[in-house]
Amino acid sequence: MTATLIENRPLIALTMGDAAGIGPEVLLKAVLDPELQTLYRPLIVGHPAVMQRALNSMGRKLTLKSVDYPQQALAVADGEVACWNPCRDEVADVPLGANDGRAGRAAYDCLVAAAHAALRGEVDGITTAPLSKAALRLAGLHYPGHTEILAEVCGVKEFGMMLYLPRGEFVKSPYGLGVVHTTLHTSIRSVPDLLTPAGIAEKIRLMHDFMRRVGSSQPRVAVCALNPHAGEEGLFGDEESRLIRPAVEACRVDGIDAFGPFPTDTLMRRAVYGEFDGVVAMYHDQGHIALKLIAFDRAVNVTLGLPIIRTSPSHGTAFDIAGQNKASADGMREAIRVAALLSRHPSC
């Protein structure tokens, strides 16, 4: 029996992220939001002492019910929230506001535990609070971030990081707007050498499949150029004709409504106004800057290509305001909403 069958509310595992940052705070603010409580059942994955410290700093009360395995969360009483702890006790002593290897290890352990629970069908999806890549390194864990850890745990080679904005005041497409990145956590200098027609086509297909899951029967996917003015017929580079256009054409042969490559500065405006449902960017900041500029607190990070559902807010650990009850939980709330939505539409 999967968690989804209980009260028709999916069980979403919420990882605490970096214990020294704002992750525990935004997680708890979202859990305490009464509007969200009708959409899902929460399972906090983290150390209870860390979560209690965050509650104390917020001046809020919540009964954390320790559980030994995820599906015990389905039996907690009203007014309680299940807390599953895969962390070492040492993380309870991590000071706020600075990178610490103990926090990096705990964030990793929570993420891996939640991912395995999702793979086993014990939870319907996971929403992750932000972790620190520097803290991961201090723990001896050399991963660029959540996405690569999850891909390894799930054993997938084709995956992508997407920012997604649901339809609303910022996005006019009836299905929202997704932006997936062909390359991810790498230097700008390395991007041209990492681009291939096959890799770009893979991201087009991932975007197409995701937008079908959220309701579009025939998604319109636009692809960014790499160079200014889409290369200006080769004057500023030939990656558009040599790498990007062949990927677009291959996907069109497969029946996908793919378009481009287009100059990114005008493409993102066209997409926001509803001409396209999804955009494939060539590198991290090409997609991130545009979406974060128009809707920083609503952009949701979704990992594509996994056999599980994973979402997260698009912000980081914000060490400078950790423990001060200043962090906005809007991004975490939106991430939980999207995880709950996807759990009800697991396939196209």
PDB file of N, CA and C in Angstrom, residues 11-16 43-46 70 84 86 106-129 131 143 145-156 303 306-311:
ATOM      1  N   LEU A  11       1.863  11.597   1.012  1.00  0.00           N
ATOM      2  CA  LEU A  11       2.848  11.753   2.085  1.00  0.00           C
ATOM      3  C   LEU A  11       4.122  12.299   1.456  1.00  0.00           C
ATOM      4  N   ILE A  12       4.502  13.501   1.839  1.00  0.00           N
ATOM      5  CA  ILE A  12       5.680  14.168   1.282  1.00  0.00           C
ATOM      6  C   ILE A  12       6.759  14.254   2.355  1.00  0.00           C
ATOM      7  N   ALA A  13       7.928  13.715   2.036  1.00  0.00           N
ATOM      8  CA  ALA A  13       9.077  13.817   2.938  1.00  0.00           C
ATOM      9  C   ALA A  13       9.739  15.174   2.761  1.00  0.00           C
ATOM     10  N   LEU A  14       9.940  15.880   3.871  1.00  0.00           N
ATOM     11  CA  LEU A  14      10.515  17.224   3.868  1.00  0.00           C
ATOM     12  C   LEU A  14      11.880  17.164   4.543  1.00  0.00           C
ATOM     13  N   THR A  15      12.951  17.271   3.758  1.00  0.00           N
ATOM     14  CA  THR A  15      14.288  17.183   4.349  1.00  0.00           C
ATOM     15  C   THR A  15      14.697  18.528   4.919  1.00  0.00           C
ATOM     16  N   MET A  16      15.409  18.499   6.044  1.00  0.00           N
ATOM     17  CA  MET A  16      15.686  19.746   6.770  1.00  0.00           C
ATOM     18  C   MET A  16      16.756  20.604   6.119  1.00  0.00           C
ATOM     19  N   LEU A  43       6.119  14.566   6.401  1.00  0.00           N
ATOM     20  CA  LEU A  43       7.085  13.773   7.168  1.00  0.00           C
ATOM     21  C   LEU A  43       8.379  14.567   7.198  1.00  0.00           C
ATOM     22  N   ILE A  44       8.716  15.138   8.337  1.00  0.00           N
ATOM     23  CA  ILE A  44       9.984  15.852   8.462  1.00  0.00           C
ATOM     24  C   ILE A  44      11.113  14.829   8.546  1.00  0.00           C
ATOM     25  N   VAL A  45      12.118  15.016   7.718  1.00  0.00           N
ATOM     26  CA  VAL A  45      13.297  14.149   7.749  1.00  0.00           C
ATOM     27  C   VAL A  45      14.451  15.003   8.263  1.00  0.00           C
ATOM     28  N   GLY A  46      14.770  14.823   9.547  1.00  0.00           N
ATOM     29  CA  GLY A  46      15.798  15.656  10.149  1.00  0.00           C
ATOM     30  C   GLY A  46      15.934  15.360  11.633  1.00  0.00           C
ATOM     31  N   PRO A  70       9.140   5.708   7.719  1.00  0.00           N
ATOM     32  CA  PRO A  70       8.301   6.764   7.146  1.00  0.00           C
ATOM     33  C   PRO A  70       6.808   6.575   7.280  1.00  0.00           C
ATOM     34  N   TRP A  84      11.305  11.960  11.298  1.00  0.00           N
ATOM     35  CA  TRP A  84      12.139  10.765  11.094  1.00  0.00           C
ATOM     36  C   TRP A  84      13.584  11.221  11.057  1.00  0.00           C
ATOM     37  N   PRO A  86      17.413  10.404  10.409  1.00  0.00           N
ATOM     38  CA  PRO A  86      18.521   9.574   9.955  1.00  0.00           C
ATOM     39  C   PRO A  86      19.889  10.178  10.264  1.00  0.00           C
ATOM     40  N   ALA A 106      24.753  15.715   7.688  1.00  0.00           N
ATOM     41  CA  ALA A 106      23.359  15.505   8.065  1.00  0.00           C
ATOM     42  C   ALA A 106      22.416  15.801   6.896  1.00  0.00           C
ATOM     43  N   ALA A 107      22.694  16.873   6.157  1.00  0.00           N
ATOM     44  CA  ALA A 107      21.852  17.198   5.003  1.00  0.00           C
ATOM     45  C   ALA A 107      21.896  16.071   3.975  1.00  0.00           C
ATOM     46  N   TYR A 108      23.085  15.537   3.756  1.00  0.00           N
ATOM     47  CA  TYR A 108      23.253  14.415   2.825  1.00  0.00           C
ATOM     48  C   TYR A 108      22.493  13.188   3.327  1.00  0.00           C
ATOM     49  N   ASP A 109      22.643  12.853   4.590  1.00  0.00           N
ATOM     50  CA  ASP A 109      21.983  11.667   5.137  1.00  0.00           C
ATOM     51  C   ASP A 109      20.459  11.781   5.046  1.00  0.00           C
ATOM     52  N   CYS A 110      19.941  12.964   5.329  1.00  0.00           N
ATOM     53  CA  CYS A 110      18.496  13.165   5.217  1.00  0.00           C
ATOM     54  C   CYS A 110      18.025  12.988   3.777  1.00  0.00           C
ATOM     55  N   LEU A 111      18.763  13.573   2.847  1.00  0.00           N
ATOM     56  CA  LEU A 111      18.388  13.486   1.436  1.00  0.00           C
ATOM     57  C   LEU A 111      18.395  12.051   0.944  1.00  0.00           C
ATOM     58  N   VAL A 112      19.459  11.326   1.248  1.00  0.00           N
ATOM     59  CA  VAL A 112      19.575   9.943   0.784  1.00  0.00           C
ATOM     60  C   VAL A 112      18.495   9.065   1.412  1.00  0.00           C
ATOM     61  N   ALA A 113      18.230   9.267   2.702  1.00  0.00           N
ATOM     62  CA  ALA A 113      17.186   8.485   3.364  1.00  0.00           C
ATOM     63  C   ALA A 113      15.824   8.752   2.739  1.00  0.00           C
ATOM     64  N   ALA A 114      15.524  10.019   2.477  1.00  0.00           N
ATOM     65  CA  ALA A 114      14.242  10.371   1.868  1.00  0.00           C
ATOM     66  C   ALA A 114      14.128   9.800   0.467  1.00  0.00           C
ATOM     67  N   ALA A 115      15.216   9.859  -0.310  1.00  0.00           N
ATOM     68  CA  ALA A 115      15.191   9.329  -1.676  1.00  0.00           C
ATOM     69  C   ALA A 115      14.944   7.823  -1.676  1.00  0.00           C
ATOM     70  N   HIS A 116      15.606   7.108  -0.775  1.00  0.00           N
ATOM     71  CA  HIS A 116      15.383   5.663  -0.703  1.00  0.00           C
ATOM     72  C   HIS A 116      13.950   5.348  -0.273  1.00  0.00           C
ATOM     73  N   ALA A 117      13.402   6.138   0.624  1.00  0.00           N
ATOM     74  CA  ALA A 117      12.008   5.930   1.023  1.00  0.00           C
ATOM     75  C   ALA A 117      11.068   6.131  -0.160  1.00  0.00           C
ATOM     76  N   ALA A 118      11.354   7.144  -0.983  1.00  0.00           N
ATOM     77  CA  ALA A 118      10.531   7.372  -2.168  1.00  0.00           C
ATOM     78  C   ALA A 118      10.680   6.232  -3.170  1.00  0.00           C
ATOM     79  N   LEU A 119      11.896   5.735  -3.345  1.00  0.00           N
ATOM     80  CA  LEU A 119      12.115   4.616  -4.258  1.00  0.00           C
ATOM     81  C   LEU A 119      11.370   3.367  -3.797  1.00  0.00           C
ATOM     82  N   ARG A 120      11.253   3.195  -2.501  1.00  0.00           N
ATOM     83  CA  ARG A 120      10.533   2.035  -1.957  1.00  0.00           C
ATOM     84  C   ARG A 120       9.016   2.238  -1.950  1.00  0.00           C
ATOM     85  N   GLY A 121       8.570   3.425  -2.309  1.00  0.00           N
ATOM     86  CA  GLY A 121       7.138   3.702  -2.296  1.00  0.00           C
ATOM     87  C   GLY A 121       6.581   4.037  -0.932  1.00  0.00           C
ATOM     88  N   GLU A 122       7.447   4.341   0.023  1.00  0.00           N
ATOM     89  CA  GLU A 122       6.998   4.647   1.378  1.00  0.00           C
ATOM     90  C   GLU A 122       6.544   6.096   1.521  1.00  0.00           C
ATOM     91  N   VAL A 123       7.023   6.960   0.637  1.00  0.00           N
ATOM     92  CA  VAL A 123       6.533   8.333   0.555  1.00  0.00           C
ATOM     93  C   VAL A 123       6.235   8.612  -0.914  1.00  0.00           C
ATOM     94  N   ASP A 124       5.380   9.601  -1.145  1.00  0.00           N
ATOM     95  CA  ASP A 124       4.951   9.897  -2.507  1.00  0.00           C
ATOM     96  C   ASP A 124       5.839  10.913  -3.217  1.00  0.00           C
ATOM     97  N   GLY A 125       6.665  11.586  -2.474  1.00  0.00           N
ATOM     98  CA  GLY A 125       7.569  12.555  -3.059  1.00  0.00           C
ATOM     99  C   GLY A 125       8.421  13.175  -1.975  1.00  0.00           C
ATOM    100  N   ILE A 126       9.429  13.942  -2.391  1.00  0.00           N
ATOM    101  CA  ILE A 126      10.278  14.629  -1.422  1.00  0.00           C
ATOM    102  C   ILE A 126      10.411  16.097  -1.809  1.00  0.00           C
ATOM    103  N   THR A 127      10.416  16.936  -0.798  1.00  0.00           N
ATOM    104  CA  THR A 127      10.693  18.363  -0.957  1.00  0.00           C
ATOM    105  C   THR A 127      11.871  18.686  -0.059  1.00  0.00           C
ATOM    106  N   THR A 128      12.887  19.285  -0.640  1.00  0.00           N
ATOM    107  CA  THR A 128      14.152  19.440   0.077  1.00  0.00           C
ATOM    108  C   THR A 128      14.414  20.895   0.430  1.00  0.00           C
ATOM    109  N   ALA A 129      14.785  21.132   1.679  1.00  0.00           N
ATOM    110  CA  ALA A 129      15.266  22.452   2.086  1.00  0.00           C
ATOM    111  C   ALA A 129      16.709  22.617   1.604  1.00  0.00           C
ATOM    112  N   LEU A 131      20.649  23.009   0.970  1.00  0.00           N
ATOM    113  CA  LEU A 131      21.889  22.590   1.611  1.00  0.00           C
ATOM    114  C   LEU A 131      23.040  23.453   1.099  1.00  0.00           C
ATOM    115  N   TYR A 143      29.930  16.506  -4.157  1.00  0.00           N
ATOM    116  CA  TYR A 143      28.815  16.603  -5.092  1.00  0.00           C
ATOM    117  C   TYR A 143      28.523  18.086  -5.344  1.00  0.00           C
ATOM    118  N   GLY A 145      25.601  19.308  -5.793  1.00  0.00           N
ATOM    119  CA  GLY A 145      24.347  19.695  -5.160  1.00  0.00           C
ATOM    120  C   GLY A 145      23.359  18.552  -5.091  1.00  0.00           C
ATOM    121  N   HIS A 146      22.102  18.892  -4.731  1.00  0.00           N
ATOM    122  CA  HIS A 146      21.035  17.905  -4.603  1.00  0.00           C
ATOM    123  C   HIS A 146      20.881  17.049  -5.854  1.00  0.00           C
ATOM    124  N   THR A 147      20.859  17.714  -7.007  1.00  0.00           N
ATOM    125  CA  THR A 147      20.502  17.034  -8.254  1.00  0.00           C
ATOM    126  C   THR A 147      21.407  15.847  -8.526  1.00  0.00           C
ATOM    127  N   GLU A 148      22.702  16.068  -8.381  1.00  0.00           N
ATOM    128  CA  GLU A 148      23.645  15.003  -8.696  1.00  0.00           C
ATOM    129  C   GLU A 148      23.597  13.874  -7.664  1.00  0.00           C
ATOM    130  N   ILE A 149      23.342  14.214  -6.407  1.00  0.00           N
ATOM    131  CA  ILE A 149      23.191  13.171  -5.380  1.00  0.00           C
ATOM    132  C   ILE A 149      21.988  12.300  -5.703  1.00  0.00           C
ATOM    133  N   LEU A 150      20.880  12.921  -6.029  1.00  0.00           N
ATOM    134  CA  LEU A 150      19.664  12.176  -6.318  1.00  0.00           C
ATOM    135  C   LEU A 150      19.814  11.314  -7.561  1.00  0.00           C
ATOM    136  N   ALA A 151      20.484  11.833  -8.569  1.00  0.00           N
ATOM    137  CA  ALA A 151      20.700  11.033  -9.777  1.00  0.00           C
ATOM    138  C   ALA A 151      21.510   9.784  -9.455  1.00  0.00           C
ATOM    139  N   GLU A 152      22.513   9.929  -8.598  1.00  0.00           N
ATOM    140  CA  GLU A 152      23.329   8.771  -8.217  1.00  0.00           C
ATOM    141  C   GLU A 152      22.504   7.765  -7.414  1.00  0.00           C
ATOM    142  N   VAL A 153      21.750   8.251  -6.427  1.00  0.00           N
ATOM    143  CA  VAL A 153      20.944   7.350  -5.609  1.00  0.00           C
ATOM    144  C   VAL A 153      19.924   6.602  -6.463  1.00  0.00           C
ATOM    145  N   CYS A 154      19.330   7.301  -7.420  1.00  0.00           N
ATOM    146  CA  CYS A 154      18.296   6.699  -8.257  1.00  0.00           C
ATOM    147  C   CYS A 154      18.859   5.919  -9.442  1.00  0.00           C
ATOM    148  N   GLY A 155      20.168   6.025  -9.673  1.00  0.00           N
ATOM    149  CA  GLY A 155      20.793   5.269 -10.740  1.00  0.00           C
ATOM    150  C   GLY A 155      20.393   5.711 -12.130  1.00  0.00           C
ATOM    151  N   VAL A 156      20.215   7.036 -12.324  1.00  0.00           N
ATOM    152  CA  VAL A 156      19.827   7.534 -13.644  1.00  0.00           C
ATOM    153  C   VAL A 156      20.964   8.337 -14.265  1.00  0.00           C
ATOM    154  N   THR A 303      13.536  18.244 -10.083  1.00  0.00           N
ATOM    155  CA  THR A 303      14.522  17.404 -10.744  1.00  0.00           C
ATOM    156  C   THR A 303      13.813  16.483 -11.722  1.00  0.00           C
ATOM    157  N   LEU A 306      14.049  11.601 -12.809  1.00  0.00           N
ATOM    158  CA  LEU A 306      14.137  10.662 -11.692  1.00  0.00           C
ATOM    159  C   LEU A 306      12.895   9.769 -11.654  1.00  0.00           C
ATOM    160  N   PRO A 307      13.011   8.580 -11.077  1.00  0.00           N
ATOM    161  CA  PRO A 307      11.828   7.745 -10.879  1.00  0.00           C
ATOM    162  C   PRO A 307      11.021   8.152  -9.651  1.00  0.00           C
ATOM    163  N   ILE A 308      11.416   9.237  -8.992  1.00  0.00           N
ATOM    164  CA  ILE A 308      10.716   9.769  -7.821  1.00  0.00           C
ATOM    165  C   ILE A 308      10.427  11.247  -8.055  1.00  0.00           C
ATOM    166  N   ILE A 309       9.574  11.813  -7.218  1.00  0.00           N
ATOM    167  CA  ILE A 309       9.249  13.236  -7.287  1.00  0.00           C
ATOM    168  C   ILE A 309      10.138  13.983  -6.316  1.00  0.00           C
ATOM    169  N   ARG A 310      10.806  15.014  -6.828  1.00  0.00           N
ATOM    170  CA  ARG A 310      11.611  15.867  -5.948  1.00  0.00           C
ATOM    171  C   ARG A 310      11.446  17.331  -6.338  1.00  0.00           C
ATOM    172  N   THR A 311      11.092  18.159  -5.366  1.00  0.00           N
ATOM    173  CA  THR A 311      10.993  19.595  -5.558  1.00  0.00           C
ATOM    174  C   THR A 311      11.755  20.302  -4.443  1.00  0.00           C
TER     175      THR A 311
END
